[in-house]
Amino acid sequence: MQRFWPCVAVAMVVVVVTAAANKFDQVYDTDVHIWPMPKSVTHGESNQKVYISIDFEFNIDERSKYSDVGGILKDGFNRFLTLVEMGHAMDPSFKPPPSGSKLKGINLVISSPNVELQYGVDESYNLSVPAPGGEPYAQLEAQTVYGALHGFQTFSQLCQFDFDTRLIEIRKVPWSIIDQPRFSYRGLMIDTSRHYLHMETIKKIIDSMAYAKMNVLHWHTVDSQSFPLEIPSYPELWKGAYSLSERYTMADAAKIVSYAQRRGINVMAEIDIPGHSHSWGIGYPNLWPSKDCTEPLDISNEHTFKLINGTISDFRKVFKFRFLHLGGDEVNTSCWTNTPHIRKWLEAKGMNELEAYQHFVLEVQDMAISHGYEVVNWQETFNSFGKKLSKKTVVHNWLEGVASDLVVEAGLRCIVSNVDAWYLGPVETPWQTFYENEPLTNIKNSKLRELVIGGEVCMWGEKVDGSDIEQSVWPRTAAASERLWTPLEKLPKDLNQVIKRLERFRCLLNQRGVAAAPLNGLGRAVPEKPGSCFVQ
């Protein structure tokens, strides 16, 4: 028996290795493993491969109207190269690929010279990757540089390090991809009041958003707990920060805006007023109704509105996005009615509590509009006084259920973030819920559907900081990103058709240094046992 044992052992090893190899191949040979799924994709057979040349380059075609004076395209291409190399050492001398199978570079045609990044910018692109023996250049065409950046992201997901040749390979060529987003607003909210987030943490969040083709970072800058952002016109405001080091200068904010813009991401700032405002009074106590009743902000004090106007003016110099979020949620007006001087003011104005709340919101809306902004307000403002909001208002729906139909029937635009599906804080909300949340629920009229500008997942900061924000955000945000990017008819109703592709994207995020959590548990879950990234 001892004489035959080695043979049995060898056979067992061969079986195990073969099975592992087959399983490995299955990870990369699924029909399409791009996330989010493009509008249209065609590809070749599994055995058709090309390899990225060690000196892979990009060329701006002479037909292009964009010359990349600011270097946005060059920076995007360099990030693309970093992503596809995946930290491995390419070695073209190790095992040279077959003749005619090298891809020398990518040609780009960008139709518009305009580099302004705003809501509604054209983000479409067409990408083609040739088969071996054909034209040795991929082709990327886009209306704007921001569409081209999305094209780079898709291209990077086609690439994989080949351990046999020690080169970057692209399987299933030729590829032909036609793509554009379903919604123009695809947001992620972060909260720097409940816990301070360091600049590098915010940059990492921006990078990861670009991987999933999200395009708006909603920055909830301040809240009751802290006021970390410098307001040059009113420098005492950031006395409300947690500490001297947990603050942002306006130059820091401009740096974040620029960093995001070069990745195709707008930054929408939020000042949440008149409630959620205790921290404002640390530096300016006269903003409080009284020292014992500190929010909402004192509506009877002219200085309150002068200070808000100055804050918006300072914001306008840095936050160039079309929209400014003015909050307006969870306003408990009891401080107004219980404070003698405010109660007296209300009586003189002939206002009740609801009318005072309306007056405050509309007054600040007018200020923001005078500075060139369109306004976003949380859903409570619509629920309280509906059509009296400015027509330039976008209602941010966050209460349970998708209530967009009521907003659009009133002729207002809206963003969907319902708490039961697109809030990241409740770790028990699984990725499947994020994926199945449909922003256009209950809206049948095609014209009214156009008033839903998109959706946003919200990462409130009570239980996250730099140590756990990434695994709280990912991969559940990716589930929402596909809902917001991919045409409705392309979204599978059977989530078994989604999970393998999402598992691969989660592993890709890990590979790129993003601490995305496994899919098999709750938000911020950890791996349950030893095993491949692709089955966790």
PDB file of C-alpha atoms in Angstrom, residues 57-225:
ATOM      1  CA  GLU A  57       0.503  55.472 -24.471  1.00  0.00           C
ATOM      2  CA  PHE A  58      -2.414  57.720 -25.190  1.00  0.00           C
ATOM      3  CA  ASN A  59      -2.824  59.900 -28.267  1.00  0.00           C
ATOM      4  CA  ILE A  60      -5.254  62.757 -28.698  1.00  0.00           C
ATOM      5  CA  ASP A  61      -6.607  62.330 -32.208  1.00  0.00           C
ATOM      6  CA  GLU A  62      -6.399  65.288 -34.586  1.00  0.00           C
ATOM      7  CA  ARG A  63     -10.202  65.219 -34.805  1.00  0.00           C
ATOM      8  CA  SER A  64     -10.411  65.999 -31.094  1.00  0.00           C
ATOM      9  CA  LYS A  65     -11.436  69.505 -30.025  1.00  0.00           C
ATOM     10  CA  TYR A  66      -9.961  69.022 -26.561  1.00  0.00           C
ATOM     11  CA  SER A  67      -6.229  69.668 -26.199  1.00  0.00           C
ATOM     12  CA  ASP A  68      -5.806  68.805 -22.471  1.00  0.00           C
ATOM     13  CA  VAL A  69      -4.160  72.110 -21.601  1.00  0.00           C
ATOM     14  CA  GLY A  70      -5.030  71.591 -17.929  1.00  0.00           C
ATOM     15  CA  GLY A  71      -3.786  68.009 -17.932  1.00  0.00           C
ATOM     16  CA  ILE A  72      -7.036  66.398 -16.729  1.00  0.00           C
ATOM     17  CA  LEU A  73      -6.788  63.721 -19.413  1.00  0.00           C
ATOM     18  CA  LYS A  74      -3.103  63.048 -18.803  1.00  0.00           C
ATOM     19  CA  ASP A  75      -3.715  62.688 -15.060  1.00  0.00           C
ATOM     20  CA  GLY A  76      -6.637  60.360 -15.739  1.00  0.00           C
ATOM     21  CA  PHE A  77      -4.523  58.233 -18.066  1.00  0.00           C
ATOM     22  CA  ASN A  78      -1.711  57.987 -15.510  1.00  0.00           C
ATOM     23  CA  ARG A  79      -4.224  56.875 -12.870  1.00  0.00           C
ATOM     24  CA  PHE A  80      -5.522  54.321 -15.366  1.00  0.00           C
ATOM     25  CA  LEU A  81      -2.017  52.890 -15.806  1.00  0.00           C
ATOM     26  CA  THR A  82      -1.544  52.670 -12.049  1.00  0.00           C
ATOM     27  CA  LEU A  83      -4.845  50.826 -11.685  1.00  0.00           C
ATOM     28  CA  VAL A  84      -4.210  48.285 -14.429  1.00  0.00           C
ATOM     29  CA  GLU A  85      -0.696  47.479 -13.220  1.00  0.00           C
ATOM     30  CA  MET A  86      -2.303  46.495  -9.893  1.00  0.00           C
ATOM     31  CA  GLY A  87       0.991  46.691  -8.035  1.00  0.00           C
ATOM     32  CA  HIS A  88       2.516  43.808  -9.978  1.00  0.00           C
ATOM     33  CA  ALA A  89       5.829  44.066 -11.824  1.00  0.00           C
ATOM     34  CA  MET A  90       5.373  43.800 -15.575  1.00  0.00           C
ATOM     35  CA  ASP A  91       8.193  41.870 -17.270  1.00  0.00           C
ATOM     36  CA  PRO A  92       7.962  41.780 -21.095  1.00  0.00           C
ATOM     37  CA  SER A  93      11.091  39.583 -21.332  1.00  0.00           C
ATOM     38  CA  PHE A  94       9.659  36.803 -19.142  1.00  0.00           C
ATOM     39  CA  LYS A  95       7.430  35.238 -21.787  1.00  0.00           C
ATOM     40  CA  PRO A  96       6.858  37.492 -24.809  1.00  0.00           C
ATOM     41  CA  PRO A  97       3.267  37.396 -26.083  1.00  0.00           C
ATOM     42  CA  PRO A  98       2.435  36.179 -29.606  1.00  0.00           C
ATOM     43  CA  SER A  99       3.191  38.520 -32.479  1.00  0.00           C
ATOM     44  CA  GLY A 100       0.401  40.969 -33.219  1.00  0.00           C
ATOM     45  CA  SER A 101      -1.193  40.675 -29.796  1.00  0.00           C
ATOM     46  CA  LYS A 102       0.305  43.803 -28.239  1.00  0.00           C
ATOM     47  CA  LEU A 103      -1.862  46.859 -27.656  1.00  0.00           C
ATOM     48  CA  LYS A 104       0.381  49.902 -28.058  1.00  0.00           C
ATOM     49  CA  GLY A 105      -1.962  52.543 -26.745  1.00  0.00           C
ATOM     50  CA  ILE A 106      -5.309  54.277 -26.890  1.00  0.00           C
ATOM     51  CA  ASN A 107      -6.504  56.957 -29.302  1.00  0.00           C
ATOM     52  CA  LEU A 108      -8.882  59.579 -27.931  1.00  0.00           C
ATOM     53  CA  VAL A 109     -11.407  61.760 -29.695  1.00  0.00           C
ATOM     54  CA  ILE A 110     -13.127  64.306 -27.457  1.00  0.00           C
ATOM     55  CA  SER A 111     -15.711  66.484 -29.161  1.00  0.00           C
ATOM     56  CA  SER A 112     -15.938  69.421 -26.753  1.00  0.00           C
ATOM     57  CA  PRO A 113     -13.108  71.696 -25.569  1.00  0.00           C
ATOM     58  CA  ASN A 114     -15.160  72.700 -22.520  1.00  0.00           C
ATOM     59  CA  VAL A 115     -13.763  71.476 -19.175  1.00  0.00           C
ATOM     60  CA  GLU A 116     -16.462  72.984 -16.940  1.00  0.00           C
ATOM     61  CA  LEU A 117     -17.877  70.303 -14.674  1.00  0.00           C
ATOM     62  CA  GLN A 118     -21.509  70.915 -13.823  1.00  0.00           C
ATOM     63  CA  TYR A 119     -24.768  69.064 -13.368  1.00  0.00           C
ATOM     64  CA  GLY A 120     -25.882  67.630 -16.707  1.00  0.00           C
ATOM     65  CA  VAL A 121     -22.437  67.514 -18.339  1.00  0.00           C
ATOM     66  CA  ASP A 122     -22.282  64.876 -21.080  1.00  0.00           C
ATOM     67  CA  GLU A 123     -20.650  61.775 -19.545  1.00  0.00           C
ATOM     68  CA  SER A 124     -21.152  59.404 -22.479  1.00  0.00           C
ATOM     69  CA  TYR A 125     -18.323  57.502 -24.153  1.00  0.00           C
ATOM     70  CA  ASN A 126     -17.674  54.780 -26.733  1.00  0.00           C
ATOM     71  CA  LEU A 127     -14.796  52.365 -26.169  1.00  0.00           C
ATOM     72  CA  SER A 128     -13.441  49.749 -28.561  1.00  0.00           C
ATOM     73  CA  VAL A 129     -10.572  47.322 -27.986  1.00  0.00           C
ATOM     74  CA  PRO A 130      -9.342  45.426 -31.085  1.00  0.00           C
ATOM     75  CA  ALA A 131      -8.652  41.718 -31.545  1.00  0.00           C
ATOM     76  CA  PRO A 132      -5.109  40.381 -32.131  1.00  0.00           C
ATOM     77  CA  GLY A 133      -3.702  41.194 -35.552  1.00  0.00           C
ATOM     78  CA  GLY A 134      -5.847  44.277 -35.995  1.00  0.00           C
ATOM     79  CA  GLU A 135      -5.234  47.939 -35.305  1.00  0.00           C
ATOM     80  CA  PRO A 136      -2.813  48.019 -32.327  1.00  0.00           C
ATOM     81  CA  TYR A 137      -4.652  50.888 -30.610  1.00  0.00           C
ATOM     82  CA  ALA A 138      -7.842  50.978 -28.578  1.00  0.00           C
ATOM     83  CA  GLN A 139     -10.267  53.778 -29.427  1.00  0.00           C
ATOM     84  CA  LEU A 140     -12.070  55.996 -26.913  1.00  0.00           C
ATOM     85  CA  GLU A 141     -14.538  58.633 -28.087  1.00  0.00           C
ATOM     86  CA  ALA A 142     -16.403  61.000 -25.781  1.00  0.00           C
ATOM     87  CA  GLN A 143     -18.232  64.301 -25.941  1.00  0.00           C
ATOM     88  CA  THR A 144     -16.294  65.643 -22.935  1.00  0.00           C
ATOM     89  CA  VAL A 145     -13.164  64.826 -20.996  1.00  0.00           C
ATOM     90  CA  TYR A 146     -15.399  63.589 -18.174  1.00  0.00           C
ATOM     91  CA  GLY A 147     -16.930  60.945 -20.428  1.00  0.00           C
ATOM     92  CA  ALA A 148     -13.371  59.944 -21.348  1.00  0.00           C
ATOM     93  CA  LEU A 149     -12.523  59.517 -17.642  1.00  0.00           C
ATOM     94  CA  HIS A 150     -15.439  57.095 -17.319  1.00  0.00           C
ATOM     95  CA  GLY A 151     -14.107  55.300 -20.372  1.00  0.00           C
ATOM     96  CA  PHE A 152     -10.749  54.867 -18.643  1.00  0.00           C
ATOM     97  CA  GLN A 153     -12.518  53.374 -15.624  1.00  0.00           C
ATOM     98  CA  THR A 154     -14.324  50.840 -17.788  1.00  0.00           C
ATOM     99  CA  PHE A 155     -11.146  50.040 -19.706  1.00  0.00           C
ATOM    100  CA  SER A 156      -9.291  49.430 -16.434  1.00  0.00           C
ATOM    101  CA  GLN A 157     -11.857  46.770 -15.484  1.00  0.00           C
ATOM    102  CA  LEU A 158     -11.149  44.843 -18.694  1.00  0.00           C
ATOM    103  CA  CYS A 159      -7.498  44.519 -17.727  1.00  0.00           C
ATOM    104  CA  GLN A 160      -5.986  41.758 -15.612  1.00  0.00           C
ATOM    105  CA  PHE A 161      -2.417  40.876 -14.670  1.00  0.00           C
ATOM    106  CA  ASP A 162      -1.428  37.593 -16.348  1.00  0.00           C
ATOM    107  CA  PHE A 163       0.928  35.595 -14.140  1.00  0.00           C
ATOM    108  CA  ASP A 164       1.963  33.384 -17.091  1.00  0.00           C
ATOM    109  CA  THR A 165       3.312  36.211 -19.237  1.00  0.00           C
ATOM    110  CA  ARG A 166       3.827  38.785 -16.436  1.00  0.00           C
ATOM    111  CA  LEU A 167       1.930  41.293 -18.564  1.00  0.00           C
ATOM    112  CA  ILE A 168      -1.488  42.958 -18.437  1.00  0.00           C
ATOM    113  CA  GLU A 169      -3.968  41.056 -20.566  1.00  0.00           C
ATOM    114  CA  ILE A 170      -7.410  41.830 -21.944  1.00  0.00           C
ATOM    115  CA  ARG A 171      -9.519  38.766 -22.627  1.00  0.00           C
ATOM    116  CA  LYS A 172     -12.496  38.328 -24.952  1.00  0.00           C
ATOM    117  CA  VAL A 173     -11.400  40.912 -27.490  1.00  0.00           C
ATOM    118  CA  PRO A 174     -12.677  42.610 -29.526  1.00  0.00           C
ATOM    119  CA  TRP A 175     -14.710  44.754 -27.120  1.00  0.00           C
ATOM    120  CA  SER A 176     -17.207  47.394 -28.206  1.00  0.00           C
ATOM    121  CA  ILE A 177     -18.853  49.440 -25.440  1.00  0.00           C
ATOM    122  CA  ILE A 178     -21.380  52.255 -25.821  1.00  0.00           C
ATOM    123  CA  ASP A 179     -22.220  53.878 -22.537  1.00  0.00           C
ATOM    124  CA  GLN A 180     -23.873  56.795 -20.783  1.00  0.00           C
ATOM    125  CA  PRO A 181     -25.473  57.303 -17.362  1.00  0.00           C
ATOM    126  CA  ARG A 182     -29.159  56.891 -16.674  1.00  0.00           C
ATOM    127  CA  PHE A 183     -29.239  59.755 -14.114  1.00  0.00           C
ATOM    128  CA  SER A 184     -27.128  62.920 -14.129  1.00  0.00           C
ATOM    129  CA  TYR A 185     -26.932  63.059 -10.316  1.00  0.00           C
ATOM    130  CA  ARG A 186     -25.286  60.040  -8.627  1.00  0.00           C
ATOM    131  CA  GLY A 187     -24.260  61.055  -5.159  1.00  0.00           C
ATOM    132  CA  LEU A 188     -22.586  59.981  -1.941  1.00  0.00           C
ATOM    133  CA  MET A 189     -22.964  62.059   1.220  1.00  0.00           C
ATOM    134  CA  ILE A 190     -20.258  62.251   3.877  1.00  0.00           C
ATOM    135  CA  ASP A 191     -20.620  63.925   7.267  1.00  0.00           C
ATOM    136  CA  THR A 192     -17.633  65.747   8.788  1.00  0.00           C
ATOM    137  CA  SER A 193     -19.451  67.059  11.844  1.00  0.00           C
ATOM    138  CA  ARG A 194     -20.178  63.906  13.857  1.00  0.00           C
ATOM    139  CA  HIS A 195     -16.607  62.701  13.261  1.00  0.00           C
ATOM    140  CA  TYR A 196     -13.858  64.676  11.570  1.00  0.00           C
ATOM    141  CA  LEU A 197     -12.538  63.074   8.382  1.00  0.00           C
ATOM    142  CA  HIS A 198      -8.945  63.819   7.432  1.00  0.00           C
ATOM    143  CA  MET A 199      -8.188  65.241   4.005  1.00  0.00           C
ATOM    144  CA  GLU A 200      -6.565  62.020   2.822  1.00  0.00           C
ATOM    145  CA  THR A 201      -9.633  60.049   3.883  1.00  0.00           C
ATOM    146  CA  ILE A 202     -11.891  62.345   1.844  1.00  0.00           C
ATOM    147  CA  LYS A 203      -9.572  61.981  -1.162  1.00  0.00           C
ATOM    148  CA  LYS A 204      -9.731  58.198  -0.898  1.00  0.00           C
ATOM    149  CA  ILE A 205     -13.512  58.378  -0.835  1.00  0.00           C
ATOM    150  CA  ILE A 206     -13.418  60.531  -3.980  1.00  0.00           C
ATOM    151  CA  ASP A 207     -11.109  58.049  -5.717  1.00  0.00           C
ATOM    152  CA  SER A 208     -13.398  55.151  -4.871  1.00  0.00           C
ATOM    153  CA  MET A 209     -16.444  57.086  -6.106  1.00  0.00           C
ATOM    154  CA  ALA A 210     -14.743  57.498  -9.481  1.00  0.00           C
ATOM    155  CA  TYR A 211     -14.229  53.721  -9.714  1.00  0.00           C
ATOM    156  CA  ALA A 212     -18.010  53.262  -9.479  1.00  0.00           C
ATOM    157  CA  LYS A 213     -18.852  56.261 -11.713  1.00  0.00           C
ATOM    158  CA  MET A 214     -20.492  58.274  -8.926  1.00  0.00           C
ATOM    159  CA  ASN A 215     -20.341  61.994  -9.701  1.00  0.00           C
ATOM    160  CA  VAL A 216     -21.467  64.104  -6.711  1.00  0.00           C
ATOM    161  CA  LEU A 217     -19.808  64.235  -3.295  1.00  0.00           C
ATOM    162  CA  HIS A 218     -22.382  65.763  -0.961  1.00  0.00           C
ATOM    163  CA  TRP A 219     -20.308  67.280   1.836  1.00  0.00           C
ATOM    164  CA  HIS A 220     -22.378  67.723   4.991  1.00  0.00           C
ATOM    165  CA  THR A 221     -19.836  70.171   6.374  1.00  0.00           C
ATOM    166  CA  VAL A 222     -21.246  71.123   9.793  1.00  0.00           C
ATOM    167  CA  ASP A 223     -23.942  70.080  12.239  1.00  0.00           C
ATOM    168  CA  SER A 224     -24.922  70.458  15.897  1.00  0.00           C
ATOM    169  CA  GLN A 225     -21.850  68.641  17.170  1.00  0.00           C
TER     170      GLN A 225
END
